[in-house]
Amino acid sequence: MSAFFDSRWVAAPEAVIVLDGDALPQGFRAAGVAAGIKESGLTDVGLLVADSPETTSAARFTRSGVLAAPVVVCKTRTRLDAIRAVAVNSGNANAATGGRGMDEAARMQGAAAMVCGVPEDRVAVASTGVIGVQLDGRKVTAGLLAASHELRADGHGAFGEAIRTTDKFAKSARLQVALPGGPVTITAQAKGAGMIQPSFATMLCFVQTDAQLDAATADRLLGDGVRRSFDRISVDGQLSTNDTAILQASGASGVAVAAGSPDEAILREALDALLRQLALLIVRDGEGSRRVGRVVVRGDDRDDAERCARAVANSPLVKAALHGGDPNWGRIAQAVGLAMTDRAPVDLDITIEGVPVCARGAAVPFDQAALDAAVAGTEVDYAVDLPAASGTPAVEAEVFFSDLSHEYVTINAEYTT
Amino acid sequence: MSAFFDSRWVAAPEAVIVLDGDALPQGFRAAGVAAGIKESGLTDVGLLVADSPETTSAARFTRSGVLAAPVVVCKTRTRLDAIRAVAVNSGNANAATGGRGMDEAARMQGAAAMVCGVPEDRVAVASTGVIGVQLDGRKVTAGLLAASHELRADGHGAFGEAIRTTDKFAKSARLQVALPGGPVTITAQAKGAGMIQPSFATMLCFVQTDAQLDAATADRLLGDGVRRSFDRISVDGQLSTNDTAILQASGASGVAVAAGSPDEAILREALDALLRQLALLIVRDGEGSRRVGRVVVRGDDRDDAERCARAVANSPLVKAALHGGDPNWGRIAQAVGLAMTDRAPVDLDITIEGVPVCARGAAVPFDQAALDAAVAGTEVDYAVDLPAASGTPAVEAEVFFSDLSHEYVTINAEYTT
């Protein structure tokens, strides 16, 4: 098995082989070009198109109350169950850009449709980069035209490069999945918490498969996968205006995946592992990150567990302790207390790397040197049990998070807009 | 007017004179001693007592779901409207210490009662410092006994010193307030975000006056004051298990402050300014802080305004930009978007230091150099207007916050428990 599935929190599914190379699944072509949006001169416009009119799709977007223009265009002007082309630019988020920004996003959609020869409403657009600066539509249009001349079946890598900002490493994968009905291929390109200027990070992920899926199945698979991956990560508790995840299925493999079939179950497992591993890569590449934490909170109530897990994952004190390799469980207790305001006493149990450190709200003795060593690795596991009336917690919430480092402060304080 | 009221966000009330020296208001005595709880050897046990059985009081505590033992003791075993003695230790928070910690807090209350000659249920206890470590009750008892021999009418400074952890500067004040009924004195000792070992910060504030207040008036005055001061600050969005604020009124001045009287109005104004200035000092002394921000969010809905103000104040991206002297308003828009999930479009207006930078969700041109200079000071003002149906926002929420610095990371990552 390839090194792609390298987190202990993601099991590589048996039916999956990780592939090298840049070939997209059958029925897809892509390209990435430098259009001059990034000052660095690196590629900054990506174009990906599915050749078949039968292509199905699903999409998920940021839930922010302040949406970037391309997100609004996708949500209002795109057939999200039938996306054929995806046009992306990096270097400018086209967010907080008002009516003119909306016009530019619509123009980007129109230009992509024209150069790909597909209807406008089958084009999704996405942007990532600085906010509050108008996107230069002429550069985007010229970039899309150039990209259309370079569309290739092995454009996986080029497209993935074009969506990066300051991601330190590529976040993409090619998988072959042995379904009962035959083999299918999945490719995915993601980007995470990078900055080209101090704005906020944007998470983008594009997934292609040559499996044949009806749109409802694609939507269910993407929705379930996102819920267990990108919805479960936090670099700094902040929410981008631009987050976008798109799954496209060309059907070109001829392998039909019927709803409720064993094929769907295996494809679901593969997609789940793929998205979770990509999500972990985004956390790992979080600004200044050197360690990834996972917190699992168990309890009787889903909202309580979720709120506590988020509070732990987003606590600057917990994150700084993770950075310092300090098994400081008092900060975890504090974060849970914050999430359970006015609910005292919350007599919680805490374990770190499987070692109980707090039981029913009080310290328990543990081997400090052994625990210090256990939290010095690149992945640290925290578990919190809230008091459960039944004795057996009914639900759990899991969040993956990065540490808080000097580099995070440097990146976000010392660069200027 | 003294340098105490040095924030542009707090007007020094006309009826107030800031006093030097260490005299407590009439009817109070206090002391601080070194009991060996802090490894540094600095004073770590404070004792304050009101001589008159007629003393009234009011108190407020942390709303954390995980309460320190002294908070539980105060809430369950103390007559909070008639506190005569306050016993405090620094160097150990007595939090997450289970049943034994509860016993130690109760013993601390009992020992203070004995050495002061007051009933147990008229003693409040408070602790601050490392959590998850048992408090050494013998040291506390010995310290309280020693303190009882040193109780002095000019113990204001000594008591204030004993409650500090790593506060970089004292946070205390002596005020004389000219009420229509005669002059009264107020003293206050507060501590903020300091660490003796990496645990979480604790906010404590003790206020004494020789005004004659009934308990209900004391409660109303303290409650209103806390709501506009300590409830409006954030160093890192974290909530201590130990936060405690206590107001005591000895009545020894003979100046009675009747509910609803002009005396109450002027005393309220003085107390409000005092608590706000102390709260600002706590933010200013927040771990690693070099700048204080204020965000005011206006809108139609109180919950929305409050949630948005908290999201801005606690955004690590906004705080890092404040640290860097970067008027990065895109991060403010992002934080508001996070607080207004699923409510898009939120077309907000943002001003920084009075300069409009975003109108109806889109960038507006501004003089970058002038704004850069404006945010380089020690206090930076942000205002956000949410869309108001009426055109005139009905409510506003204000939060003061510190910046996010390298020193915050150093303090919280590089020291170990």
mmCIF file of N, CA, C and O in Angstrom, chain A residues 156-211:
data_model
loop_
_atom_site.group_PDB
_atom_site.id
_atom_site.type_symbol
_atom_site.label_atom_id
_atom_site.label_comp_id
_atom_site.label_asym_id
_atom_site.label_seq_id
_atom_site.Cartn_x
_atom_site.Cartn_y
_atom_site.Cartn_z
ATOM 1 N N HIS A 156 -4.129 15.489 -14.007
ATOM 2 C CA HIS A 156 -4.372 15.432 -12.551
ATOM 3 C C HIS A 156 -3.393 16.315 -11.772
ATOM 4 O O HIS A 156 -3.799 17.159 -10.952
ATOM 5 N N GLY A 157 -2.129 16.149 -12.028
ATOM 6 C CA GLY A 157 -1.115 16.889 -11.278
ATOM 7 C C GLY A 157 -1.141 18.380 -11.592
ATOM 8 O O GLY A 157 -1.063 19.217 -10.689
ATOM 9 N N ALA A 158 -1.285 18.704 -12.876
ATOM 10 C CA ALA A 158 -1.271 20.119 -13.276
ATOM 11 C C ALA A 158 -2.450 20.868 -12.675
ATOM 12 O O ALA A 158 -2.315 22.007 -12.208
ATOM 13 N N PHE A 159 -3.612 20.221 -12.672
ATOM 14 C CA PHE A 159 -4.800 20.858 -12.081
ATOM 15 C C PHE A 159 -4.604 21.039 -10.580
ATOM 16 O O PHE A 159 -4.889 22.104 -10.023
ATOM 17 N N GLY A 160 -4.074 19.996 -9.935
ATOM 18 C CA GLY A 160 -3.829 20.064 -8.489
ATOM 19 C C GLY A 160 -2.855 21.173 -8.126
ATOM 20 O O GLY A 160 -3.028 21.867 -7.119
ATOM 21 N N GLU A 161 -1.847 21.374 -8.967
ATOM 22 C CA GLU A 161 -0.875 22.447 -8.705
ATOM 23 C C GLU A 161 -1.533 23.822 -8.786
ATOM 24 O O GLU A 161 -1.228 24.723 -8.006
ATOM 25 N N ALA A 162 -2.429 23.981 -9.764
ATOM 26 C CA ALA A 162 -3.001 25.305 -10.032
ATOM 27 C C ALA A 162 -3.903 25.795 -8.915
ATOM 28 O O ALA A 162 -4.177 26.994 -8.819
ATOM 29 N N ILE A 163 -4.390 24.880 -8.073
ATOM 30 C CA ILE A 163 -5.291 25.321 -6.999
ATOM 31 C C ILE A 163 -4.551 25.568 -5.699
ATOM 32 O O ILE A 163 -5.144 26.001 -4.716
ATOM 33 N N ARG A 164 -3.242 25.308 -5.658
ATOM 34 C CA ARG A 164 -2.484 25.517 -4.431
ATOM 35 C C ARG A 164 -2.229 26.992 -4.186
ATOM 36 O O ARG A 164 -2.111 27.788 -5.114
ATOM 37 N N THR A 165 -2.161 27.371 -2.934
ATOM 38 C CA THR A 165 -1.677 28.721 -2.612
ATOM 39 C C THR A 165 -0.303 28.510 -1.961
ATOM 40 O O THR A 165 0.670 28.294 -2.658
ATOM 41 N N THR A 166 -0.235 28.553 -0.630
ATOM 42 C CA THR A 166 1.071 28.239 -0.041
ATOM 43 C C THR A 166 1.080 26.878 0.642
ATOM 44 O O THR A 166 1.886 26.643 1.534
ATOM 45 N N ASP A 167 0.213 25.995 0.217
ATOM 46 C CA ASP A 167 0.308 24.605 0.688
ATOM 47 C C ASP A 167 1.762 24.165 0.546
ATOM 48 O O ASP A 167 2.370 24.345 -0.508
ATOM 49 N N LYS A 168 2.285 23.566 1.605
ATOM 50 C CA LYS A 168 3.683 23.142 1.545
ATOM 51 C C LYS A 168 3.857 21.879 0.713
ATOM 52 O O LYS A 168 4.937 21.604 0.219
ATOM 53 N N PHE A 169 2.814 21.067 0.631
ATOM 54 C CA PHE A 169 2.899 19.852 -0.190
ATOM 55 C C PHE A 169 1.569 19.643 -0.897
ATOM 56 O O PHE A 169 0.530 20.165 -0.475
ATOM 57 N N ALA A 170 1.628 18.888 -1.996
ATOM 58 C CA ALA A 170 0.416 18.600 -2.762
ATOM 59 C C ALA A 170 -0.491 17.684 -1.949
ATOM 60 O O ALA A 170 -0.013 16.858 -1.169
ATOM 61 N N LYS A 171 -1.782 17.871 -2.122
ATOM 62 C CA LYS A 171 -2.760 17.022 -1.455
ATOM 63 C C LYS A 171 -3.643 16.420 -2.534
ATOM 64 O O LYS A 171 -4.682 16.951 -2.866
ATOM 65 N N SER A 172 -3.179 15.320 -3.092
ATOM 66 C CA SER A 172 -3.945 14.694 -4.153
ATOM 67 C C SER A 172 -3.674 13.202 -4.121
ATOM 68 O O SER A 172 -2.729 12.751 -3.489
ATOM 69 N N ALA A 173 -4.533 12.465 -4.789
ATOM 70 C CA ALA A 173 -4.374 11.011 -4.791
ATOM 71 C C ALA A 173 -5.048 10.418 -6.010
ATOM 72 O O ALA A 173 -5.984 11.005 -6.572
ATOM 73 N N ARG A 174 -4.540 9.268 -6.430
ATOM 74 C CA ARG A 174 -5.170 8.469 -7.489
ATOM 75 C C ARG A 174 -5.378 7.084 -6.912
ATOM 76 O O ARG A 174 -4.437 6.426 -6.476
ATOM 77 N N LEU A 175 -6.612 6.627 -6.939
ATOM 78 C CA LEU A 175 -6.947 5.318 -6.374
ATOM 79 C C LEU A 175 -7.625 4.455 -7.422
ATOM 80 O O LEU A 175 -8.414 4.940 -8.224
ATOM 81 N N GLN A 176 -7.307 3.165 -7.382
ATOM 82 C CA GLN A 176 -8.110 2.204 -8.132
ATOM 83 C C GLN A 176 -8.899 1.405 -7.117
ATOM 84 O O GLN A 176 -8.337 0.941 -6.111
ATOM 85 N N VAL A 177 -10.181 1.259 -7.355
ATOM 86 C CA VAL A 177 -11.057 0.556 -6.414
ATOM 87 C C VAL A 177 -11.646 -0.656 -7.124
ATOM 88 O O VAL A 177 -12.294 -0.537 -8.174
ATOM 89 N N ALA A 178 -11.420 -1.834 -6.566
ATOM 90 C CA ALA A 178 -11.960 -3.070 -7.146
ATOM 91 C C ALA A 178 -13.383 -3.274 -6.640
ATOM 92 O O ALA A 178 -13.608 -3.797 -5.547
ATOM 93 N N LEU A 179 -14.345 -2.810 -7.429
ATOM 94 C CA LEU A 179 -15.745 -3.044 -7.086
ATOM 95 C C LEU A 179 -16.157 -4.415 -7.593
ATOM 96 O O LEU A 179 -15.560 -4.923 -8.558
ATOM 97 N N PRO A 180 -17.169 -5.027 -7.004
ATOM 98 C CA PRO A 180 -17.669 -6.308 -7.541
ATOM 99 C C PRO A 180 -18.005 -6.207 -9.024
ATOM 100 O O PRO A 180 -17.736 -7.127 -9.793
ATOM 101 N N GLY A 181 -18.502 -5.034 -9.436
ATOM 102 C CA GLY A 181 -18.877 -4.872 -10.837
ATOM 103 C C GLY A 181 -17.708 -4.572 -11.750
ATOM 104 O O GLY A 181 -17.877 -4.504 -12.971
ATOM 105 N N GLY A 182 -16.528 -4.395 -11.202
ATOM 106 C CA GLY A 182 -15.360 -4.074 -12.013
ATOM 107 C C GLY A 182 -14.563 -2.943 -11.399
ATOM 108 O O GLY A 182 -15.016 -2.301 -10.450
ATOM 109 N N PRO A 183 -13.368 -2.683 -11.927
ATOM 110 C CA PRO A 183 -12.525 -1.652 -11.330
ATOM 111 C C PRO A 183 -12.942 -0.244 -11.761
ATOM 112 O O PRO A 183 -13.334 -0.031 -12.900
ATOM 113 N N VAL A 184 -12.861 0.678 -10.809
ATOM 114 C CA VAL A 184 -13.067 2.086 -11.140
ATOM 115 C C VAL A 184 -11.886 2.875 -10.580
ATOM 116 O O VAL A 184 -11.152 2.401 -9.719
ATOM 117 N N THR A 185 -11.730 4.083 -11.101
ATOM 118 C CA THR A 185 -10.636 4.946 -10.665
ATOM 119 C C THR A 185 -11.206 6.195 -10.012
ATOM 120 O O THR A 185 -12.270 6.679 -10.417
ATOM 121 N N ILE A 186 -10.523 6.671 -8.995
ATOM 122 C CA ILE A 186 -10.894 7.949 -8.374
ATOM 123 C C ILE A 186 -9.648 8.819 -8.315
ATOM 124 O O ILE A 186 -8.575 8.345 -7.926
ATOM 125 N N THR A 187 -9.771 10.064 -8.691
ATOM 126 C CA THR A 187 -8.697 11.023 -8.430
ATOM 127 C C THR A 187 -9.273 12.171 -7.614
ATOM 128 O O THR A 187 -10.462 12.470 -7.685
ATOM 129 N N ALA A 188 -8.414 12.783 -6.842
ATOM 130 C CA ALA A 188 -8.856 13.925 -6.031
ATOM 131 C C ALA A 188 -7.712 14.911 -5.904
ATOM 132 O O ALA A 188 -6.550 14.524 -5.784
ATOM 133 N N GLN A 189 -8.062 16.189 -5.950
ATOM 134 C CA GLN A 189 -7.094 17.263 -5.747
ATOM 135 C C GLN A 189 -7.665 18.185 -4.675
ATOM 136 O O GLN A 189 -8.786 18.670 -4.801
ATOM 137 N N ALA A 190 -6.886 18.398 -3.635
ATOM 138 C CA ALA A 190 -7.351 19.261 -2.544
ATOM 139 C C ALA A 190 -6.298 20.311 -2.244
ATOM 140 O O ALA A 190 -5.125 20.152 -2.571
ATOM 141 N N LYS A 191 -6.743 21.395 -1.642
ATOM 142 C CA LYS A 191 -5.805 22.374 -1.107
ATOM 143 C C LYS A 191 -6.264 22.757 0.291
ATOM 144 O O LYS A 191 -7.436 22.619 0.628
ATOM 145 N N GLY A 192 -5.323 23.226 1.093
ATOM 146 C CA GLY A 192 -5.670 23.510 2.475
ATOM 147 C C GLY A 192 -5.298 24.897 2.895
ATOM 148 O O GLY A 192 -5.467 25.856 2.139
ATOM 149 N N ALA A 193 -4.804 24.965 4.112
ATOM 150 C CA ALA A 193 -4.611 26.224 4.801
ATOM 151 C C ALA A 193 -3.361 26.924 4.322
ATOM 152 O O ALA A 193 -2.342 26.911 4.981
ATOM 153 N N GLY A 194 -3.420 27.537 3.178
ATOM 154 C CA GLY A 194 -2.254 28.290 2.732
ATOM 155 C C GLY A 194 -2.621 29.732 2.508
ATOM 156 O O GLY A 194 -3.779 30.080 2.432
ATOM 157 N N MET A 195 -1.650 30.574 2.410
ATOM 158 C CA MET A 195 -1.890 31.996 2.268
ATOM 159 C C MET A 195 -1.017 32.511 1.135
ATOM 160 O O MET A 195 0.135 32.108 1.013
ATOM 161 N N ILE A 196 -1.542 33.380 0.343
ATOM 162 C CA ILE A 196 -0.639 34.062 -0.551
ATOM 163 C C ILE A 196 -0.399 35.463 -0.031
ATOM 164 O O ILE A 196 0.616 36.064 -0.268
ATOM 165 N N GLN A 197 -1.381 35.984 0.675
ATOM 166 C CA GLN A 197 -1.216 37.190 1.456
ATOM 167 C C GLN A 197 -2.061 36.925 2.691
ATOM 168 O O GLN A 197 -2.882 36.034 2.686
ATOM 169 N N PRO A 198 -1.897 37.682 3.713
ATOM 170 C CA PRO A 198 -2.663 37.315 4.903
ATOM 171 C C PRO A 198 -4.153 37.508 4.699
ATOM 172 O O PRO A 198 -4.674 38.586 4.869
ATOM 173 N N SER A 199 -4.769 36.492 4.248
ATOM 174 C CA SER A 199 -6.227 36.451 4.244
ATOM 175 C C SER A 199 -6.543 35.175 4.976
ATOM 176 O O SER A 199 -5.732 34.688 5.730
ATOM 177 N N PHE A 200 -7.667 34.597 4.790
ATOM 178 C CA PHE A 200 -7.910 33.367 5.524
ATOM 179 C C PHE A 200 -7.778 32.203 4.568
ATOM 180 O O PHE A 200 -7.871 32.330 3.361
ATOM 181 N N ALA A 201 -7.550 31.058 5.135
ATOM 182 C CA ALA A 201 -7.333 29.851 4.350
ATOM 183 C C ALA A 201 -8.624 29.421 3.676
ATOM 184 O O ALA A 201 -9.711 29.738 4.108
ATOM 185 N N THR A 202 -8.463 28.693 2.601
ATOM 186 C CA THR A 202 -9.603 28.136 1.906
ATOM 187 C C THR A 202 -9.350 26.671 1.646
ATOM 188 O O THR A 202 -8.256 26.288 1.275
ATOM 189 N N MET A 203 -10.375 25.879 1.854
ATOM 190 C CA MET A 203 -10.279 24.466 1.582
ATOM 191 C C MET A 203 -11.059 24.170 0.306
ATOM 192 O O MET A 203 -12.225 24.541 0.178
ATOM 193 N N LEU A 204 -10.362 23.589 -0.664
ATOM 194 C CA LEU A 204 -11.011 23.162 -1.893
ATOM 195 C C LEU A 204 -10.705 21.682 -2.085
ATOM 196 O O LEU A 204 -9.607 21.229 -1.758
ATOM 197 N N CYS A 205 -11.670 20.927 -2.614
ATOM 198 C CA CYS A 205 -11.386 19.540 -2.968
ATOM 199 C C CYS A 205 -12.235 19.146 -4.160
ATOM 200 O O CYS A 205 -13.451 19.358 -4.172
ATOM 201 N N PHE A 206 -11.552 18.592 -5.156
ATOM 202 C CA PHE A 206 -12.237 18.138 -6.360
ATOM 203 C C PHE A 206 -11.972 16.648 -6.520
ATOM 204 O O PHE A 206 -10.826 16.208 -6.414
ATOM 205 N N VAL A 207 -13.028 15.878 -6.745
ATOM 206 C CA VAL A 207 -12.917 14.419 -6.847
ATOM 207 C C VAL A 207 -13.551 13.983 -8.159
ATOM 208 O O VAL A 207 -14.655 14.421 -8.495
ATOM 209 N N GLN A 208 -12.827 13.132 -8.891
ATOM 210 C CA GLN A 208 -13.360 12.600 -10.145
ATOM 211 C C GLN A 208 -13.363 11.080 -10.085
ATOM 212 O O GLN A 208 -12.431 10.477 -9.548
ATOM 213 N N THR A 209 -14.392 10.484 -10.650
ATOM 214 C CA THR A 209 -14.395 9.031 -10.798
ATOM 215 C C THR A 209 -15.039 8.661 -12.126
ATOM 216 O O THR A 209 -15.910 9.387 -12.636
ATOM 217 N N ASP A 210 -14.577 7.517 -12.656
ATOM 218 C CA ASP A 210 -15.215 7.010 -13.866
ATOM 219 C C ASP A 210 -16.296 5.994 -13.538
ATOM 220 O O ASP A 210 -16.856 5.370 -14.416
ATOM 221 N N ALA A 211 -16.583 5.815 -12.259
ATOM 222 C CA ALA A 211 -17.736 4.992 -11.894
ATOM 223 C C ALA A 211 -19.002 5.654 -12.432
ATOM 224 O O ALA A 211 -19.036 6.865 -12.645
#
